[in-house]
Coordinates of C-alpha atoms in Angstrom, one line a residue:
Chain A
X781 CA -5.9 -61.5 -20.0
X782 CA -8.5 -63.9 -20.6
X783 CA -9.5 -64.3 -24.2
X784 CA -13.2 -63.6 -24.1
X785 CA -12.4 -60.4 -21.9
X786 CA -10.6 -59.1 -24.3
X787 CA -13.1 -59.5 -27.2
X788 CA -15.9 -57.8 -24.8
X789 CA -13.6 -55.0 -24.4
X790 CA -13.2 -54.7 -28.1
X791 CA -17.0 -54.0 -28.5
X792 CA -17.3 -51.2 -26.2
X793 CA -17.3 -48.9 -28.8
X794 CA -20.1 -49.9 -30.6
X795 CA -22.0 -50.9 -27.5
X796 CA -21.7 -47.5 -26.5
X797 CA -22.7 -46.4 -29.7
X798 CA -25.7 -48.5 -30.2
X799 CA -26.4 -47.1 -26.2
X800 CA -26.2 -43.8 -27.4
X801 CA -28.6 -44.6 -30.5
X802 CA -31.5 -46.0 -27.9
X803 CA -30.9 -43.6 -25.5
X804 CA -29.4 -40.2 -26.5
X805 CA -28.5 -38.7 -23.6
X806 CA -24.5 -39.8 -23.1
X807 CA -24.7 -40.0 -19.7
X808 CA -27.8 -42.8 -19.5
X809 CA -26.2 -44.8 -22.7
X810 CA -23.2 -45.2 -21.0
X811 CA -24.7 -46.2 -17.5
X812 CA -26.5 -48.6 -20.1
X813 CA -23.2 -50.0 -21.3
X814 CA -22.1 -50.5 -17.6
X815 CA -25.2 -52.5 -16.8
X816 CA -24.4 -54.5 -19.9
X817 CA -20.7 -55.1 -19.5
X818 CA -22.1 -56.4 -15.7
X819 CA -24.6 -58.6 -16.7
X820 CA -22.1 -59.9 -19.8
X821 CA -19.1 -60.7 -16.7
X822 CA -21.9 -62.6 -14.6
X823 CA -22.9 -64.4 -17.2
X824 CA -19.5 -65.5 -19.1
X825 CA -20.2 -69.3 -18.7
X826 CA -23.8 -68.9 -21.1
X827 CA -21.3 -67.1 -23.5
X828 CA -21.5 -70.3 -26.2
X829 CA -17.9 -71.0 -27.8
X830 CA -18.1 -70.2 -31.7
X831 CA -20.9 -67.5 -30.6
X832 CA -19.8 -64.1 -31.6
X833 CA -19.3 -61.6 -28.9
X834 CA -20.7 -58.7 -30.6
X835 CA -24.2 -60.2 -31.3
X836 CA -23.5 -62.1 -27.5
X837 CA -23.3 -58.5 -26.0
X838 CA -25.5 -56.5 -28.5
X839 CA -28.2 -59.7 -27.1
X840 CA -28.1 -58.7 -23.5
X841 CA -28.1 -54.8 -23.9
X842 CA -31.0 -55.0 -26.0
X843 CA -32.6 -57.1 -23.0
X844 CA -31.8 -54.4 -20.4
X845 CA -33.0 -51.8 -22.5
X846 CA -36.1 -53.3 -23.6
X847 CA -36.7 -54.6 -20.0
X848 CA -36.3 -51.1 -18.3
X849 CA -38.7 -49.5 -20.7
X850 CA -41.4 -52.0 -20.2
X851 CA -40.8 -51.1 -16.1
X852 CA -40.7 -47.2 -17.1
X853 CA -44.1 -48.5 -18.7
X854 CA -45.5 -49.7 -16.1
X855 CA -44.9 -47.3 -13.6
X856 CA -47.0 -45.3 -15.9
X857 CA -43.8 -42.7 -16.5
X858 CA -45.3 -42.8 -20.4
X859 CA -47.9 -40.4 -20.1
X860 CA -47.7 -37.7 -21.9
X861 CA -46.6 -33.9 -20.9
X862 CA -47.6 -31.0 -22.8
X863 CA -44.3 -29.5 -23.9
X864 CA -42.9 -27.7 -26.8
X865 CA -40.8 -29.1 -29.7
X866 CA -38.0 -26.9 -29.2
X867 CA -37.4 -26.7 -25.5
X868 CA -38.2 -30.3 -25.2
X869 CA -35.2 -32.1 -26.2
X870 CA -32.4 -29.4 -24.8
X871 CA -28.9 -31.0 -25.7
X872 CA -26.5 -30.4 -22.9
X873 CA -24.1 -28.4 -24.3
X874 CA -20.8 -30.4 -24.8
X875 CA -22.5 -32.0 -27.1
X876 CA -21.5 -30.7 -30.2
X877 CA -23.8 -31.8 -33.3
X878 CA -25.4 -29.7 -36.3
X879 CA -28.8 -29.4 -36.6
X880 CA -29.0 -32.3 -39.0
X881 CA -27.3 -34.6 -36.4
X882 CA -29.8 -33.1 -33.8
X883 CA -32.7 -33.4 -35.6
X884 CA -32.3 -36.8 -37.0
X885 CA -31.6 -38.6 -33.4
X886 CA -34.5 -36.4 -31.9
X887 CA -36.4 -37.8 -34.4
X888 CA -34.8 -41.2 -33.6
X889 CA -35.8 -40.8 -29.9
X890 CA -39.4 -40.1 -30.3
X891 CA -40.3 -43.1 -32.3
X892 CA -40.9 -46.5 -30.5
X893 CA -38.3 -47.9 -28.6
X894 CA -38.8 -51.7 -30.4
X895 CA -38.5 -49.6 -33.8
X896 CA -35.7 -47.5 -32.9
X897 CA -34.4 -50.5 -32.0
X898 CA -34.6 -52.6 -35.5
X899 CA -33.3 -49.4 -37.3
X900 CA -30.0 -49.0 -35.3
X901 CA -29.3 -52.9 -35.3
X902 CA -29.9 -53.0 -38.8
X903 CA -29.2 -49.5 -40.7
X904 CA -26.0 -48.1 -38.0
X905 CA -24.6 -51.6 -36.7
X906 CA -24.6 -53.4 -40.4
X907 CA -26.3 -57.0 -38.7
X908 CA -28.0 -58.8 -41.4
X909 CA -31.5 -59.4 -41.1
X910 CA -31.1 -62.7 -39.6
X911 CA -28.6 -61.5 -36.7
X912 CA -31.0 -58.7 -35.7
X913 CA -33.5 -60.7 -35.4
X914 CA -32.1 -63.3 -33.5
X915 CA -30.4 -59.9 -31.4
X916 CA -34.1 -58.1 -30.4
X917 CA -35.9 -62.1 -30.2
X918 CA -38.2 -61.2 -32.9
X919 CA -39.1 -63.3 -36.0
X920 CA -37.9 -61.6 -39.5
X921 CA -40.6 -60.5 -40.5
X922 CA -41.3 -58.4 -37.3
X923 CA -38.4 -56.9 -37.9
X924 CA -39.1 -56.2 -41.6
X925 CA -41.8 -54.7 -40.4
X926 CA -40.5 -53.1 -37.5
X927 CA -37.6 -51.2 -39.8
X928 CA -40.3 -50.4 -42.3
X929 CA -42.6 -48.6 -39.9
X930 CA -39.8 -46.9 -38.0
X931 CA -38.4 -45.4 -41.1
X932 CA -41.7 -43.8 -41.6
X933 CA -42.0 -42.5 -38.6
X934 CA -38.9 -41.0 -38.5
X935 CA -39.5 -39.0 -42.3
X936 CA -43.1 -38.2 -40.6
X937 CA -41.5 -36.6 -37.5
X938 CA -38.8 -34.6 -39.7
X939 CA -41.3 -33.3 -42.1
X940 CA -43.4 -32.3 -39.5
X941 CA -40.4 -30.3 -37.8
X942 CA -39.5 -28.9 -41.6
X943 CA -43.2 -27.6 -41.6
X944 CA -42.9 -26.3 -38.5
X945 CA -39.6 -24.1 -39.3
X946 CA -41.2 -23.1 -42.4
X947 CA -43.8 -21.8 -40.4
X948 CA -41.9 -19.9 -37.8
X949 CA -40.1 -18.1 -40.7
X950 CA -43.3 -17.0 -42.4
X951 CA -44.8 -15.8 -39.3
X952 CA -41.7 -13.8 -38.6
Chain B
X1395 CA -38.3 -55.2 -67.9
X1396 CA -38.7 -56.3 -64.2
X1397 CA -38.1 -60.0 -63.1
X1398 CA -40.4 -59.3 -60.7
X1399 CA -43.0 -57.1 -59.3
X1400 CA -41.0 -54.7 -56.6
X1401 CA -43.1 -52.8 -53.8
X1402 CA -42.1 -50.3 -50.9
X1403 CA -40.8 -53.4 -48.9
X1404 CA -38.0 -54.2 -51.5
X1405 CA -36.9 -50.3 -50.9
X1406 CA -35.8 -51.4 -47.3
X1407 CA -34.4 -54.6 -48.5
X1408 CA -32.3 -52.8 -50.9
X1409 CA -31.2 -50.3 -48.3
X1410 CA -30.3 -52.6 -45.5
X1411 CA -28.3 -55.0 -48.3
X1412 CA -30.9 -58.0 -48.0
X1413 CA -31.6 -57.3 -51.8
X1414 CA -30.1 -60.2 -54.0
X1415 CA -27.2 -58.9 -56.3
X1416 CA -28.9 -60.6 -59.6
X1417 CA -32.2 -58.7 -58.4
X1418 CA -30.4 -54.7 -58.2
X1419 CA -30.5 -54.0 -61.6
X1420 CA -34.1 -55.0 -62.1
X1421 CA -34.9 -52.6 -59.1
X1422 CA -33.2 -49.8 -60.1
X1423 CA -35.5 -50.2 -63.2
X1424 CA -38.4 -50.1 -60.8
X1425 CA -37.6 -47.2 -58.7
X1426 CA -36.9 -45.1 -62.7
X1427 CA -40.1 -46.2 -63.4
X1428 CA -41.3 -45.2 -60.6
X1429 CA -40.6 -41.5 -59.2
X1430 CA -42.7 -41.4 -56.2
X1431 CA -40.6 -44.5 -55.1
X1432 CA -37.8 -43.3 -56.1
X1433 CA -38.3 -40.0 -54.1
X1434 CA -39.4 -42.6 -51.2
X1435 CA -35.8 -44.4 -51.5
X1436 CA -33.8 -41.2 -51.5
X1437 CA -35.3 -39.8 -48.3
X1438 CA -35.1 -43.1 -46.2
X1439 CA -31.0 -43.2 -47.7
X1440 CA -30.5 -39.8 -46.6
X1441 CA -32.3 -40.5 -43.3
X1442 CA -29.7 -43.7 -42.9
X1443 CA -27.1 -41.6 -44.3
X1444 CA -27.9 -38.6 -41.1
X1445 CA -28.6 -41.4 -38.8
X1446 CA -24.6 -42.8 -39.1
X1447 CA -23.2 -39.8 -39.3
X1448 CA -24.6 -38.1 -36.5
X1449 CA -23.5 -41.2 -34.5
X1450 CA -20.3 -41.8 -36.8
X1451 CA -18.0 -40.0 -33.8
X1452 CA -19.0 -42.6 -31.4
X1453 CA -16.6 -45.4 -32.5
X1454 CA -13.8 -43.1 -32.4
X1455 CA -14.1 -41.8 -28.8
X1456 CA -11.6 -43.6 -25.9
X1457 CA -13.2 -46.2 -23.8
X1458 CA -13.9 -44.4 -20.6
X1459 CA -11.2 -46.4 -17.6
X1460 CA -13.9 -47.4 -15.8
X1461 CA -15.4 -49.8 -18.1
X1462 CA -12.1 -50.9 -18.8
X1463 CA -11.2 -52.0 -14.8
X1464 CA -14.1 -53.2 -15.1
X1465 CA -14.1 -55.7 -17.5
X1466 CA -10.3 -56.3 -16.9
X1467 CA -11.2 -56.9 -13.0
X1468 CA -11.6 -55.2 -9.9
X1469 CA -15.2 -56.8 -9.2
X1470 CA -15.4 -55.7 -6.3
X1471 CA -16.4 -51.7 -6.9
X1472 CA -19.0 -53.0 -9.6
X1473 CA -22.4 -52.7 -7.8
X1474 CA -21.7 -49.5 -6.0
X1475 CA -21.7 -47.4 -8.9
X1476 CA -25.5 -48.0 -9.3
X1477 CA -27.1 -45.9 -12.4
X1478 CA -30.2 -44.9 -13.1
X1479 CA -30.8 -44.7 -16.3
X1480 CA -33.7 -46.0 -17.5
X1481 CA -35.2 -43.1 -15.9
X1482 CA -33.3 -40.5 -18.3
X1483 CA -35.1 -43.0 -20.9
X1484 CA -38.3 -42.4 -19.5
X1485 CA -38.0 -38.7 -19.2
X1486 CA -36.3 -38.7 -22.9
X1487 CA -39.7 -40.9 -24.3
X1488 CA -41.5 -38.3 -22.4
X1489 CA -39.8 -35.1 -24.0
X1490 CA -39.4 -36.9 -27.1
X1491 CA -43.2 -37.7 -27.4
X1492 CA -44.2 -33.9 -26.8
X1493 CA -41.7 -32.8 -29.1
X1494 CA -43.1 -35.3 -31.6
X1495 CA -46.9 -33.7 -31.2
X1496 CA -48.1 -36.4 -29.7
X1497 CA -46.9 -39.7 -31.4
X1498 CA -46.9 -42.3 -28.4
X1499 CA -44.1 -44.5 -27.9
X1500 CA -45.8 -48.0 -27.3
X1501 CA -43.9 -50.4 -24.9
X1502 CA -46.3 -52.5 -24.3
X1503 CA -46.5 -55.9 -25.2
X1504 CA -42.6 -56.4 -25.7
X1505 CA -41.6 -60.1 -25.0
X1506 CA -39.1 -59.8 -22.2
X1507 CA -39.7 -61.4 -19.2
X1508 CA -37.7 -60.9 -16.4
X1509 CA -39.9 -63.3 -14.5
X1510 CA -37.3 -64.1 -11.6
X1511 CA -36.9 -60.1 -10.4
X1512 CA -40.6 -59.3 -10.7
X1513 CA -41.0 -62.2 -8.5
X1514 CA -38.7 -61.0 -5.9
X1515 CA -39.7 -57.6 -6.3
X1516 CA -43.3 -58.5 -6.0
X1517 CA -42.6 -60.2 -2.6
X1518 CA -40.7 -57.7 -1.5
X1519 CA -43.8 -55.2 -1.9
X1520 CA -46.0 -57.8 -0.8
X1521 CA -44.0 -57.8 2.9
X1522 CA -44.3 -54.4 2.8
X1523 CA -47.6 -53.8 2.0
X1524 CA -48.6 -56.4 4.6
X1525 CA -46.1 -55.5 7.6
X1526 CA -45.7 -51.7 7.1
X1527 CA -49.2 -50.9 7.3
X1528 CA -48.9 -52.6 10.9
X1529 CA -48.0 -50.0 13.8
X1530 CA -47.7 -52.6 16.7
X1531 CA -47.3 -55.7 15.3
X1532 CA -44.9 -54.5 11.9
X1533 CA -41.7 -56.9 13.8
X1534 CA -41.1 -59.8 15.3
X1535 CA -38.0 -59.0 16.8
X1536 CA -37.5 -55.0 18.3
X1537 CA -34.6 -53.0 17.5
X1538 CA -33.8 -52.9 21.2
X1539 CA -32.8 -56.5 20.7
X1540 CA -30.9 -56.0 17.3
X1541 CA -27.6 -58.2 18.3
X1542 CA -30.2 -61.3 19.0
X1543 CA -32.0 -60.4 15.5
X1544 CA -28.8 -60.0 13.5
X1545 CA -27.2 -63.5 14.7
X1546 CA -31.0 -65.1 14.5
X1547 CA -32.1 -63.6 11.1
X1548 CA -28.1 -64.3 9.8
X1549 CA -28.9 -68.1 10.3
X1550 CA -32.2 -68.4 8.9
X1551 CA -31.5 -66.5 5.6
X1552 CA -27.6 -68.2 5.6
X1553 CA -25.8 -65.0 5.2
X1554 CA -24.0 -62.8 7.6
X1555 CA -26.9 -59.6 8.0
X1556 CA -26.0 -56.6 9.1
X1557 CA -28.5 -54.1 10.2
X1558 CA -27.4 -50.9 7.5
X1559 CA -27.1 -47.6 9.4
X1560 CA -29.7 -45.5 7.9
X1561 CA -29.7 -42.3 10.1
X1562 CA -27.7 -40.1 7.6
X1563 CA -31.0 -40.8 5.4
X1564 CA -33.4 -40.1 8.4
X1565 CA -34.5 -43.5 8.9
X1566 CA -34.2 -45.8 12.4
X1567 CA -34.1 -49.3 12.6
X1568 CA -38.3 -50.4 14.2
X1569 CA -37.0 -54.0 13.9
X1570 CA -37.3 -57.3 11.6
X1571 CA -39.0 -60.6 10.7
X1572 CA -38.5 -63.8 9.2
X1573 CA -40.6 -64.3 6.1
X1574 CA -41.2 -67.0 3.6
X1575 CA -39.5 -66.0 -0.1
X1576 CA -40.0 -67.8 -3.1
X1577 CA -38.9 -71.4 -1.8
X1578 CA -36.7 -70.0 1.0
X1579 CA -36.8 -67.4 3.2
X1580 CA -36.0 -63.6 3.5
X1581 CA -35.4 -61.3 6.0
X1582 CA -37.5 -58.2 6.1
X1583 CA -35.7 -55.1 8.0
X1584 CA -38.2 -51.8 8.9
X1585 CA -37.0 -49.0 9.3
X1586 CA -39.0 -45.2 9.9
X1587 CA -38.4 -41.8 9.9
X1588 CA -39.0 -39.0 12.0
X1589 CA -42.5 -38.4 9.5
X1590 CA -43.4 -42.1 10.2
X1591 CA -42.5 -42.7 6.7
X1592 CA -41.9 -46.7 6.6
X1593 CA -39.1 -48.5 4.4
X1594 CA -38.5 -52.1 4.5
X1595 CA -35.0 -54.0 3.7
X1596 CA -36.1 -57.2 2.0
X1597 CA -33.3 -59.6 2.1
X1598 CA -32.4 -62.9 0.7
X1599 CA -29.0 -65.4 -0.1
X1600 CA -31.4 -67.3 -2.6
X1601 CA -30.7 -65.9 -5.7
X1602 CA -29.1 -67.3 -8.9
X1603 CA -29.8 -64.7 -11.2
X1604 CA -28.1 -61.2 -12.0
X1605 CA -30.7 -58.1 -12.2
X1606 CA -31.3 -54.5 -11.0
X1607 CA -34.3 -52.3 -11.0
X1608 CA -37.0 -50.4 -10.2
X1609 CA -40.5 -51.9 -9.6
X1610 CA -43.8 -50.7 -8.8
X1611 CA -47.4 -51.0 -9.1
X1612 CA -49.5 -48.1 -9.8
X1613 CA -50.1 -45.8 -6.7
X1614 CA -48.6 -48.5 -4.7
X1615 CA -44.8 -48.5 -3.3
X1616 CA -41.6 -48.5 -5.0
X1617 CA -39.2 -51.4 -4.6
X1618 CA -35.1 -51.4 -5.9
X1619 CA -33.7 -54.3 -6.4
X1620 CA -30.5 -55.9 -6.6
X1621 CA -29.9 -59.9 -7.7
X1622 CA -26.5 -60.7 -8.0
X1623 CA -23.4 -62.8 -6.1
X1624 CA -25.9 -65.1 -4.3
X1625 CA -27.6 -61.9 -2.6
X1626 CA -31.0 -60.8 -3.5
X1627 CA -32.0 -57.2 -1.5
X1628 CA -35.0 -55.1 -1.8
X1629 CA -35.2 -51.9 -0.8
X1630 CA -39.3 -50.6 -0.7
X1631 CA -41.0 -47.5 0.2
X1632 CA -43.5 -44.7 -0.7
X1633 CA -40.8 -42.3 -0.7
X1634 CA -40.2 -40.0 -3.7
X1635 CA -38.2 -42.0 -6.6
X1636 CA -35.2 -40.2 -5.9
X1637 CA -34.9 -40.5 -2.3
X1638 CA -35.6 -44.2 -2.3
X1639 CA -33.1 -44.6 -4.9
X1640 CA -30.4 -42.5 -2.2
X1641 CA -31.6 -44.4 0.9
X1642 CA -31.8 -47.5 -1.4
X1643 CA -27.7 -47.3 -2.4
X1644 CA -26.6 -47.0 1.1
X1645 CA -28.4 -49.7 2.7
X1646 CA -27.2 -52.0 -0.1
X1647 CA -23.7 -50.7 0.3
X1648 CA -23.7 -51.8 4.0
X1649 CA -25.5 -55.3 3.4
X1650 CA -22.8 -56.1 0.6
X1651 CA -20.1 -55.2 3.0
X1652 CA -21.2 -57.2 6.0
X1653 CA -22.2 -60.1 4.1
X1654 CA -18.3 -59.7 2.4
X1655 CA -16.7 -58.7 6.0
X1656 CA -14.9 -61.6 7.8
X1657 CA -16.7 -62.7 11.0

């Protein structure tokens, strides 16, 4: 097999992972991965020599993903729907997590996508500052800032739900 | 006994390893001396800590065969297995944002351009906007005459174009057109259904880039889009997303395969 085939199959478990960090649901991460693993075949000549396939790969998935949610944008899908915090983000069932697990990627899907995005590079996938950067297109300090107000958000949006539980008990 | 003066910034640095070695000690000092930082630093670790292990199973699970064959080869199979997913993403932002009491995801102003697909996709719309609207004068050539269109519109456009059979989806062939696209030309299919619902086939050989989507203006039509192998196809309507997206599927499935068939 072709060498560079082989190194792109060697990152599909982390590009499914990363997938599954934007996106949540297993289903659309993975249908994420296969538009990535698409464009990465059409596009094997722009793969530089030297370049490392991960950040090559991690590159153009953060491109489709960024790309579709400016579309899902535009078409105005981002308004907002009155719904309730519990019923709101039903896991399908064969997906085992605790409530720790669940809460912290709920969490993880509410905040924006460009911050979700410059956690997981940096925090799950263990790029350096300067790869994730280069990764999402952004200058360093964007991200910096990016990481920064994500990780707020997050500890806002699991507070909140801690205050919320607390609440339900007491009113019980 | 600090080297320097640490703020909240340096907590992230420290997490994400960007902190220099000879500076940890003189931040650990910090964060002592300082327990509401301190408490800060612990709760974004733990978050990290939650974050990696709730997606920790991830690496371990089998690569499923299809991405497999499909990196390994098979090419041919790739663009029929067409996905949606960006629209689980929108519906998860939207869940995720009511479940969140009311923090709004922004998406706006993110740098990618995709400039090459909007452009198709915007001509696409454009045809259809302009030629759908038209009850008489919507086609050049009639479906009566589609083995004169076919071999006509084939040469124009330089690819072998097949008229996709749509009546599984409800819709009949009205006819086609030759239109101007980008620097080259397209050929624009129209088809209706038994409600006089209208969906064009927007169809070119002029494309050098790789992309798929879905594209639309605000209360105007949907178009999907394919740009890959040479091929670029629109598929445009008014129809709800999900029946566009059905309809959509099929007609690219047939275009793919005449344009691949031998002659």
């Amino acid at each position: 097999m072709d060498d560079r085939k082989a190194a792109i199959l060697g990152e599909i478990p982390r590009l499914r992972r990363y997938a599954r960090a934007l996106l949540r649901d297993r289903d659309s991460a993975d249908d994420l991965v296969q538009d990535c693993l698409e464009r990465a075949l059409a596009r094997l000549d722009n793969w530089q020599t030297g370049e490392s396939p991960r950040k090559w790969l991690f590159t153009i998935m953060h491109h489709l993903f960024i790309d579709q949610m400016r579309k899902v944008s535009r078409r105005g899908e981002m308004a907002m729907l009155p719904l309730d915090g519990d019923e709101a983000l039903a896991v399908p069932s064969v997906q085992v997590e605790n409530i720790a697990s669940r809460e912290i990627l709920d969490a993880l899907q509410a905040i924006a996508p460009e911050r979700r995005a410059a956690i997981v590079t940096v925090a799950i996938e263990g790029f350096s500052y300067a790869e994730a950067a280069n990764i999402l297109g952004i200058p360093a300090g964007t991200l910096m800032s990016r990481i920064s107000r994500g990780r707020e958000d997050l500890r806002a949006l699991l507070d909140d739900r801690a205050r919320r539980r607390s609440l339900k008990v007491v009113e019980k | 006994m600090t080297a320097r003066d640490f703020t909240e910034r340096d907590i992230h640095l420290a997490l994400d390893g960007e902190l220099p070695d000879e500076e940890r000690a003189a931040f650990e000092a910090w964060l002592e001396a300082n327990p509401e930082m301190k408490a800060r630093n612990n709760r974004f670790g733990t978050d990290r800590e939650a974050l990696r292990l709730a997606l920790a199973d991830a690496l371990d699970e089998p690569v499923p065969a299809r991405f497999t064959k499909l990196v390994v080869g098979d090419p041919g199979t790739r663009m029929l297995q067409r996905s949606r997913w960006w629209q689980a993403a929108a519906a998860a932002v939207l869940l995720a944002t009511g479940a969140a009491g009311g923090y709004v995801a922004g998406t706006r102003g993110i740098g990618t351009e995709d400039a090459v697909a909007d452009r198709f996709a915007e001509e696409a719309v454009a045809a259809y906007v302009v030629y759908a609207a038209e009850k008489r004068h919507a086609v050049e050539v009639p479906a009566a005459d589609g083995e004169h269109m076919r071999s006509w519109l084939s040469a124009r456009i330089g690819l072998r174009l097949v008229t996709p059979d749509l009546t599984a989806d409800g819709f009949q062939l009205v006819g086609g057109r030759l239109l101007p696209a980008g620097t080259g030309k397209a050929a624009m299919l129209l088809y209706e259904d038994a409600e006089g619902n209208r969906i064009s086939l927007f169809v070119t050989s002029e494309s050098g880039s790789y992309a798929k989507g879905t594209y639309a203006e605000r209360n105007g039509p949907t178009a999907v889009y394919w740009l890959d192998k040479g091929y670029g196809c629109a598929v445009v309507g008014a129809l709800p997303q999900e029946r566009l997206a059905i309809v959509a599927r099929n007609a690219y499935r047939q275009l793919i395969e005449g344009a691949e068939s031998k002659v």
